[in-house]
PDB file of C-alpha atoms in Angstrom:
ATOM      1  CA  MET A   5     210.646 221.325  25.411  1.00  0.00           C
ATOM      2  CA  ALA A   6     207.423 222.605  27.013  1.00  0.00           C
ATOM      3  CA  ASN A   7     204.983 219.783  27.781  1.00  0.00           C
ATOM      4  CA  TYR A   8     201.251 220.054  27.622  1.00  0.00           C
ATOM      5  CA  ASP A   9     200.915 219.613  31.365  1.00  0.00           C
ATOM      6  CA  THR A  10     203.738 221.911  32.444  1.00  0.00           C
ATOM      7  CA  PRO A  11     202.741 223.713  35.667  1.00  0.00           C
ATOM      8  CA  GLY A  12     201.847 227.341  35.143  1.00  0.00           C
ATOM      9  CA  LEU A  13     201.439 226.910  31.403  1.00  0.00           C
ATOM     10  CA  THR A  14     198.016 227.828  30.177  1.00  0.00           C
ATOM     11  CA  TYR A  15     196.367 226.650  27.039  1.00  0.00           C
ATOM     12  CA  GLY A  16     196.097 230.163  25.649  1.00  0.00           C
ATOM     13  CA  SER A  17     199.713 231.155  26.228  1.00  0.00           C
ATOM     14  CA  SER A  18     202.104 231.883  23.360  1.00  0.00           C
ATOM     15  CA  VAL A  19     204.053 228.627  23.882  1.00  0.00           C
ATOM     16  CA  PHE A  20     202.599 225.506  22.310  1.00  0.00           C
ATOM     17  CA  TYR A  21     202.884 222.122  23.888  1.00  0.00           C
ATOM     18  CA  ASP A  22     204.990 220.731  21.021  1.00  0.00           C
ATOM     19  CA  ASP A  23     207.554 223.600  20.979  1.00  0.00           C
ATOM     20  CA  PHE A  24     211.228 222.665  21.738  1.00  0.00           C
ATOM     21  CA  VAL A  25     214.348 224.516  22.906  1.00  0.00           C
ATOM     22  CA  PRO A  26     217.131 224.386  20.221  1.00  0.00           C
ATOM     23  CA  SER A  27     220.568 223.033  21.165  1.00  0.00           C
ATOM     24  CA  PRO A  28     223.517 225.513  21.208  1.00  0.00           C
ATOM     25  CA  PRO A  29     225.638 225.603  18.001  1.00  0.00           C
ATOM     26  CA  PRO A  30     228.745 223.407  18.006  1.00  0.00           C
ATOM     27  CA  LYS A  31     231.899 225.089  19.262  1.00  0.00           C
ATOM     28  CA  ARG A  32     234.458 225.790  16.523  1.00  0.00           C
ATOM     29  CA  MET A  33     237.943 224.455  17.070  1.00  0.00           C
ATOM     30  CA  PRO A  34     240.758 226.994  16.478  1.00  0.00           C
ATOM     31  CA  LYS A  35     242.838 226.474  13.354  1.00  0.00           C
ATOM     32  CA  ILE A  36     246.559 225.858  13.749  1.00  0.00           C
ATOM     33  CA  LYS A  37     249.507 226.595  11.512  1.00  0.00           C
ATOM     34  CA  VAL A  38     252.574 224.437  11.086  1.00  0.00           C
ATOM     35  CA  LYS A  39     255.893 226.026  12.022  1.00  0.00           C
ATOM     36  CA  LEU A  40     258.841 224.843   9.884  1.00  0.00           C
ATOM     37  CA  ALA A  41     261.417 227.695  10.247  1.00  0.00           C
ATOM     38  CA  LEU A  42     263.361 226.245   7.328  1.00  0.00           C
ATOM     39  CA  PHE A  43     265.353 229.432   6.659  1.00  0.00           C
ATOM     40  CA  ASP A  44     266.732 229.368  10.206  1.00  0.00           C
ATOM     41  CA  LYS A  45     268.225 225.886   9.808  1.00  0.00           C
ATOM     42  CA  SER A  46     271.736 225.125   8.648  1.00  0.00           C
ATOM     43  CA  ASP A  47     272.279 222.610   5.835  1.00  0.00           C
ATOM     44  CA  ALA A  48     272.996 219.836   8.327  1.00  0.00           C
ATOM     45  CA  ASP A  49     270.071 220.793  10.565  1.00  0.00           C
ATOM     46  CA  LEU A  50     267.714 220.749   7.570  1.00  0.00           C
ATOM     47  CA  LEU A  51     268.760 217.189   6.736  1.00  0.00           C
ATOM     48  CA  THR A  52     268.282 216.065  10.344  1.00  0.00           C
ATOM     49  CA  PHE A  53     264.896 217.793  10.469  1.00  0.00           C
ATOM     50  CA  ALA A  54     263.679 216.058   7.281  1.00  0.00           C
ATOM     51  CA  GLN A  55     264.945 212.646   8.425  1.00  0.00           C
ATOM     52  CA  ALA A  56     263.131 213.014  11.753  1.00  0.00           C
ATOM     53  CA  HIS A  57     259.946 213.879   9.833  1.00  0.00           C
ATOM     54  CA  VAL A  58     260.242 210.735   7.665  1.00  0.00           C
ATOM     55  CA  THR A  59     260.670 208.582  10.766  1.00  0.00           C
ATOM     56  CA  ALA A  60     257.642 210.200  12.427  1.00  0.00           C
ATOM     57  CA  MET A  61     255.459 209.739   9.338  1.00  0.00           C
ATOM     58  CA  ALA A  62     256.256 206.018   8.917  1.00  0.00           C
ATOM     59  CA  GLY A  63     253.121 204.074   9.896  1.00  0.00           C
ATOM     60  CA  ASN A  64     251.460 207.230  11.278  1.00  0.00           C
ATOM     61  CA  ALA A  65     247.692 206.598  11.209  1.00  0.00           C
ATOM     62  CA  ASN A  66     247.023 210.338  11.144  1.00  0.00           C
ATOM     63  CA  PHE A  67     248.512 210.710   7.666  1.00  0.00           C
ATOM     64  CA  THR A  68     247.600 207.885   5.323  1.00  0.00           C
ATOM     65  CA  THR A  69     247.994 209.800   2.034  1.00  0.00           C
ATOM     66  CA  PRO A  70     250.844 212.302   2.549  1.00  0.00           C
ATOM     67  CA  LEU A  71     251.744 214.939  -0.055  1.00  0.00           C
ATOM     68  CA  PRO A  72     254.242 214.606  -1.600  1.00  0.00           C
ATOM     69  CA  ALA A  73     253.838 210.857  -1.529  1.00  0.00           C
ATOM     70  CA  THR A  74     256.241 208.751   0.533  1.00  0.00           C
ATOM     71  CA  VAL A  75     258.345 207.589  -2.417  1.00  0.00           C
ATOM     72  CA  ALA A  76     258.556 211.058  -3.999  1.00  0.00           C
ATOM     73  CA  PHE A  77     259.539 212.660  -0.691  1.00  0.00           C
ATOM     74  CA  ALA A  78     262.192 210.000  -0.075  1.00  0.00           C
ATOM     75  CA  THR A  79     263.685 210.717  -3.511  1.00  0.00           C
ATOM     76  CA  VAL A  80     263.952 214.449  -2.770  1.00  0.00           C
ATOM     77  CA  LEU A  81     265.507 213.740   0.630  1.00  0.00           C
ATOM     78  CA  THR A  82     268.047 211.288  -0.786  1.00  0.00           C
ATOM     79  CA  THR A  83     269.049 213.745  -3.521  1.00  0.00           C
ATOM     80  CA  TYR A  84     269.647 216.486  -0.945  1.00  0.00           C
ATOM     81  CA  SER A  85     271.572 214.162   1.375  1.00  0.00           C
ATOM     82  CA  THR A  86     273.873 213.130  -1.483  1.00  0.00           C
ATOM     83  CA  ALA A  87     274.393 216.721  -2.624  1.00  0.00           C
ATOM     84  CA  LEU A  88     275.195 217.857   0.921  1.00  0.00           C
ATOM     85  CA  GLY A  89     277.716 215.048   1.341  1.00  0.00           C
ATOM     86  CA  ASN A  90     279.424 215.950  -1.924  1.00  0.00           C
ATOM     87  CA  PHE A  91     279.505 219.607  -0.884  1.00  0.00           C
ATOM     88  CA  ASN A  92     281.085 218.828   2.496  1.00  0.00           C
ATOM     89  CA  THR A  93     283.691 216.627   0.807  1.00  0.00           C
ATOM     90  CA  ALA A  94     284.512 219.406  -1.675  1.00  0.00           C
ATOM     91  CA  GLN A  95     284.781 221.945   1.140  1.00  0.00           C
ATOM     92  CA  ALA A  96     287.246 219.767   3.018  1.00  0.00           C
ATOM     93  CA  ALA A  97     289.246 219.189  -0.155  1.00  0.00           C
ATOM     94  CA  ALA A  98     289.264 222.932  -0.907  1.00  0.00           C
ATOM     95  CA  LYS A  99     290.539 223.680   2.596  1.00  0.00           C
ATOM     96  CA  THR A 100     293.342 221.171   2.190  1.00  0.00           C
ATOM     97  CA  ALA A 101     294.185 222.531  -1.268  1.00  0.00           C
ATOM     98  CA  THR A 102     294.310 226.078   0.119  1.00  0.00           C
ATOM     99  CA  THR A 103     296.758 225.044   2.824  1.00  0.00           C
ATOM    100  CA  ILE A 104     298.976 223.300   0.260  1.00  0.00           C
ATOM    101  CA  LYS A 105     298.841 226.343  -2.048  1.00  0.00           C
ATOM    102  CA  ASP A 106     299.755 228.776   0.747  1.00  0.00           C
ATOM    103  CA  THR A 107     302.715 226.627   1.761  1.00  0.00           C
ATOM    104  CA  ALA A 108     303.930 226.426  -1.836  1.00  0.00           C
ATOM    105  CA  ARG A 109     303.529 230.189  -2.270  1.00  0.00           C
ATOM    106  CA  GLN A 110     305.590 230.873   0.829  1.00  0.00           C
ATOM    107  CA  ALA A 111     308.345 228.654  -0.526  1.00  0.00           C
ATOM    108  CA  LEU A 112     308.272 230.463  -3.886  1.00  0.00           C
ATOM    109  CA  GLU A 113     308.364 233.888  -2.217  1.00  0.00           C
ATOM    110  CA  THR A 114     311.399 232.784  -0.204  1.00  0.00           C
ATOM    111  CA  ALA A 115     313.134 231.582  -3.369  1.00  0.00           C
ATOM    112  CA  LEU A 116     312.320 234.826  -5.220  1.00  0.00           C
ATOM    113  CA  THR A 117     313.651 236.868  -2.298  1.00  0.00           C
ATOM    114  CA  SER A 118     316.927 234.975  -2.497  1.00  0.00           C
ATOM    115  CA  ARG A 119     317.049 235.568  -6.255  1.00  0.00           C
ATOM    116  CA  GLY A 120     316.375 239.253  -5.656  1.00  0.00           C
ATOM    117  CA  ASP A 121     319.328 239.464  -3.281  1.00  0.00           C
ATOM    118  CA  TYR A 122     321.523 237.683  -5.843  1.00  0.00           C
ATOM    119  CA  VAL A 123     320.435 239.983  -8.708  1.00  0.00           C
ATOM    120  CA  GLN A 124     320.938 243.070  -6.545  1.00  0.00           C
ATOM    121  CA  LEU A 125     324.446 241.983  -5.517  1.00  0.00           C
ATOM    122  CA  THR A 126     325.367 241.259  -9.135  1.00  0.00           C
ATOM    123  CA  ALA A 127     323.869 244.495 -10.483  1.00  0.00           C
ATOM    124  CA  ASN A 128     325.666 246.724  -7.989  1.00  0.00           C
ATOM    125  CA  GLY A 129     328.964 245.749  -9.576  1.00  0.00           C
ATOM    126  CA  ALA A 130     327.816 246.505 -13.142  1.00  0.00           C
ATOM    127  CA  ALA A 131     328.239 249.648 -15.209  1.00  0.00           C
ATOM    128  CA  ASP A 132     324.465 249.972 -15.630  1.00  0.00           C
ATOM    129  CA  PRO A 133     322.955 248.319 -12.539  1.00  0.00           C
ATOM    130  CA  GLU A 134     319.364 249.272 -13.395  1.00  0.00           C
ATOM    131  CA  ALA A 135     319.606 247.560 -16.802  1.00  0.00           C
ATOM    132  CA  VAL A 136     321.028 244.436 -15.176  1.00  0.00           C
ATOM    133  CA  VAL A 137     318.152 244.279 -12.689  1.00  0.00           C
ATOM    134  CA  GLU A 138     315.568 244.771 -15.432  1.00  0.00           C
ATOM    135  CA  SER A 139     317.168 242.012 -17.516  1.00  0.00           C
ATOM    136  CA  ALA A 140     316.097 239.589 -14.775  1.00  0.00           C
ATOM    137  CA  ALA A 141     312.459 240.806 -15.132  1.00  0.00           C
ATOM    138  CA  PHE A 142     312.790 242.614 -11.795  1.00  0.00           C
ATOM    139  CA  SER A 143     312.387 246.350 -11.181  1.00  0.00           C
ATOM    140  CA  VAL A 144     314.421 248.896  -9.262  1.00  0.00           C
ATOM    141  CA  ARG A 145     313.042 250.543  -6.165  1.00  0.00           C
ATOM    142  CA  SER A 146     312.532 254.264  -6.525  1.00  0.00           C
ATOM    143  CA  GLY A 147     314.268 256.448  -3.965  1.00  0.00           C
ATOM    144  CA  LYS A 148     312.240 258.212  -1.328  1.00  0.00           C
ATOM    145  CA  THR A 149     311.037 261.673  -2.250  1.00  0.00           C
ATOM    146  CA  PRO A 150     312.446 264.140   0.265  1.00  0.00           C
ATOM    147  CA  PRO A 151     309.786 265.981   2.256  1.00  0.00           C
ATOM    148  CA  GLY A 152     308.960 269.433   0.999  1.00  0.00           C
ATOM    149  CA  MET A 153     309.362 272.727   2.801  1.00  0.00           C
ATOM    150  CA  PRO A 154     306.332 273.577   4.968  1.00  0.00           C
ATOM    151  CA  SER A 155     304.109 276.249   3.482  1.00  0.00           C
ATOM    152  CA  GLN A 156     303.628 279.667   5.036  1.00  0.00           C
ATOM    153  CA  VAL A 157     301.288 279.837   8.031  1.00  0.00           C
ATOM    154  CA  ALA A 158     298.007 281.524   7.102  1.00  0.00           C
ATOM    155  CA  ASN A 159     295.173 283.258   8.972  1.00  0.00           C
ATOM    156  CA  LEU A 160     297.017 284.097  12.177  1.00  0.00           C
ATOM    157  CA  SER A 161     294.653 285.698  14.680  1.00  0.00           C
ATOM    158  CA  ILE A 162     295.160 287.088  18.196  1.00  0.00           C
ATOM    159  CA  THR A 163     292.509 287.216  20.921  1.00  0.00           C
ATOM    160  CA  ALA A 164     292.529 288.171  24.603  1.00  0.00           C
ATOM    161  CA  GLY A 165     293.535 285.390  26.973  1.00  0.00           C
ATOM    162  CA  ASP A 166     291.734 284.220  30.092  1.00  0.00           C
ATOM    163  CA  ASN A 167     293.789 286.489  32.361  1.00  0.00           C
ATOM    164  CA  ALA A 168     295.392 289.936  32.234  1.00  0.00           C
ATOM    165  CA  GLY A 169     298.667 289.964  30.320  1.00  0.00           C
ATOM    166  CA  GLU A 170     297.722 286.912  28.200  1.00  0.00           C
ATOM    167  CA  LEU A 171     297.089 286.563  24.490  1.00  0.00           C
ATOM    168  CA  ASP A 172     295.824 283.546  22.548  1.00  0.00           C
ATOM    169  CA  LEU A 173     297.282 282.901  19.080  1.00  0.00           C
ATOM    170  CA  GLN A 174     295.576 280.683  16.530  1.00  0.00           C
ATOM    171  CA  TRP A 175     296.240 279.846  12.857  1.00  0.00           C
ATOM    172  CA  ASP A 176     295.476 277.334  10.113  1.00  0.00           C
ATOM    173  CA  PRO A 177     297.379 274.049  10.486  1.00  0.00           C
ATOM    174  CA  VAL A 178     300.087 273.358   7.874  1.00  0.00           C
ATOM    175  CA  ASN A 179     300.380 269.949   6.208  1.00  0.00           C
ATOM    176  CA  GLY A 180     303.539 268.119   7.272  1.00  0.00           C
ATOM    177  CA  ALA A 181     304.320 270.517  10.114  1.00  0.00           C
ATOM    178  CA  LYS A 182     305.775 268.866  13.194  1.00  0.00           C
ATOM    179  CA  SER A 183     305.890 272.035  15.308  1.00  0.00           C
ATOM    180  CA  TYR A 184     305.501 275.823  15.109  1.00  0.00           C
ATOM    181  CA  ASN A 185     307.704 278.763  16.089  1.00  0.00           C
ATOM    182  CA  ALA A 186     305.913 281.820  17.515  1.00  0.00           C
ATOM    183  CA  GLN A 187     307.460 285.248  18.090  1.00  0.00           C
ATOM    184  CA  ILE A 188     306.203 288.423  19.774  1.00  0.00           C
ATOM    185  CA  CYS A 189     307.370 292.002  19.092  1.00  0.00           C
ATOM    186  CA  PRO A 190     306.413 295.283  20.813  1.00  0.00           C
ATOM    187  CA  ASP A 191     305.019 298.067  18.694  1.00  0.00           C
ATOM    188  CA  PRO A 192     306.509 299.405  16.467  1.00  0.00           C
ATOM    189  CA  ILE A 193     307.916 296.340  14.674  1.00  0.00           C
ATOM    190  CA  THR A 194     311.708 296.075  14.450  1.00  0.00           C
ATOM    191  CA  GLU A 195     313.600 292.931  13.459  1.00  0.00           C
ATOM    192  CA  PRO A 196     315.683 292.895  16.677  1.00  0.00           C
ATOM    193  CA  GLY A 197     312.475 293.298  18.681  1.00  0.00           C
ATOM    194  CA  TRP A 198     311.121 289.850  17.858  1.00  0.00           C
ATOM    195  CA  VAL A 199     311.246 287.461  20.841  1.00  0.00           C
ATOM    196  CA  SER A 200     310.722 283.723  20.390  1.00  0.00           C
ATOM    197  CA  LYS A 201     308.230 281.827  22.521  1.00  0.00           C
ATOM    198  CA  PRO A 202     308.259 278.088  23.314  1.00  0.00           C
ATOM    199  CA  ASP A 203     307.506 275.917  20.270  1.00  0.00           C
ATOM    200  CA  VAL A 204     304.089 274.248  20.063  1.00  0.00           C
ATOM    201  CA  THR A 205     302.876 271.197  18.153  1.00  0.00           C
ATOM    202  CA  LYS A 206     299.292 272.365  17.625  1.00  0.00           C
ATOM    203  CA  SER A 207     298.068 275.341  15.593  1.00  0.00           C
ATOM    204  CA  LYS A 208     297.552 277.530  18.659  1.00  0.00           C
ATOM    205  CA  ALA A 209     299.607 279.042  21.468  1.00  0.00           C
ATOM    206  CA  VAL A 210     299.160 281.051  24.665  1.00  0.00           C
ATOM    207  CA  VAL A 211     301.550 283.946  25.312  1.00  0.00           C
ATOM    208  CA  LEU A 212     301.967 284.871  28.977  1.00  0.00           C
ATOM    209  CA  GLY A 213     303.643 287.644  30.931  1.00  0.00           C
ATOM    210  CA  LEU A 214     302.793 290.605  28.679  1.00  0.00           C
ATOM    211  CA  THR A 215     302.143 294.138  29.930  1.00  0.00           C
ATOM    212  CA  SER A 216     298.484 295.104  29.867  1.00  0.00           C
ATOM    213  CA  GLY A 217     297.674 298.032  27.599  1.00  0.00           C
ATOM    214  CA  ASN A 218     300.694 297.571  25.321  1.00  0.00           C
ATOM    215  CA  LYS A 219     300.269 296.912  21.625  1.00  0.00           C
ATOM    216  CA  VAL A 220     302.169 293.845  20.463  1.00  0.00           C
ATOM    217  CA  TRP A 221     302.680 291.987  17.205  1.00  0.00           C
ATOM    218  CA  ALA A 222     302.934 288.235  16.617  1.00  0.00           C
ATOM    219  CA  ARG A 223     304.103 285.949  13.809  1.00  0.00           C
ATOM    220  CA  VAL A 224     304.302 282.161  13.394  1.00  0.00           C
ATOM    221  CA  ARG A 225     306.118 279.727  11.097  1.00  0.00           C
ATOM    222  CA  ALA A 226     305.896 275.950  10.580  1.00  0.00           C
ATOM    223  CA  VAL A 227     308.732 273.470  11.121  1.00  0.00           C
ATOM    224  CA  GLY A 228     308.771 270.101   9.330  1.00  0.00           C
ATOM    225  CA  PRO A 229     311.147 267.365   8.135  1.00  0.00           C
ATOM    226  CA  GLY A 230     311.815 269.379   4.975  1.00  0.00           C
ATOM    227  CA  GLY A 231     312.875 272.517   6.807  1.00  0.00           C
ATOM    228  CA  ILE A 232     311.362 275.706   8.226  1.00  0.00           C
ATOM    229  CA  GLY A 233     308.582 277.572   6.441  1.00  0.00           C
ATOM    230  CA  ALA A 234     308.178 281.307   5.939  1.00  0.00           C
ATOM    231  CA  TRP A 235     306.842 283.556   8.679  1.00  0.00           C
ATOM    232  CA  SER A 236     303.145 284.317   8.615  1.00  0.00           C
ATOM    233  CA  ASP A 237     301.908 287.837   8.034  1.00  0.00           C
ATOM    234  CA  PRO A 238     302.126 289.581  11.436  1.00  0.00           C
ATOM    235  CA  ALA A 239     298.981 290.208  13.484  1.00  0.00           C
ATOM    236  CA  THR A 240     298.525 292.773  16.260  1.00  0.00           C
ATOM    237  CA  LYS A 241     296.540 293.139  19.475  1.00  0.00           C
ATOM    238  CA  ILE A 242     296.333 295.356  22.576  1.00  0.00           C
ATOM    239  CA  VAL A 243     297.269 293.249  25.617  1.00  0.00           C
ATOM    240  CA  PRO A 244     294.264 292.971  28.008  1.00  0.00           C
TER     241      PRO A 244
END
């Protein structure tokens, strides 16, 4: 505050002798937020967390009128603690019951297997074995279906190989094929002229040792558990 007799202050200046300097505004305290992280806690951790809170709140002068009130909160906590205990007991009982059930099932499966052997042995000596098996409320296994004949190889193509005298063969894979036969024949095609090449397991093959400039033909067939398929339509190419 400027006094009347302040040095350098004149009577006609713009500051009066009874003016005062205001105090700075009070500093605001930052607001805080409580962190609970309830969703991250397991059932047991939640119970421990709540119990620790009750202990901390007992006689705490900072919180004289808590919400919910002490009695109401204790009721909620007790209800949860009881429910969690019942749940854990039921879980343990269910685990024990599951073990007992699995053991009993294994024993029943063993007994049924023995009965199956007995019924099968008895039925095999009967005039109508299938009817005998079905009379025991069992069924007869169906025989395995024999694998079919591989289908004809399709879309055989021939391209020049990486080196002179080489040809690359490629075709569509055949379902059930275990390997493929490939044959080469000089032009013109004659049945005795076909020469077999080493079998391959993939739907492609490389033919080596051919004479550059000659026209050759190729054909392929699939081999599977059910037999040997038909030859593909022949394809032709000039040897590079």
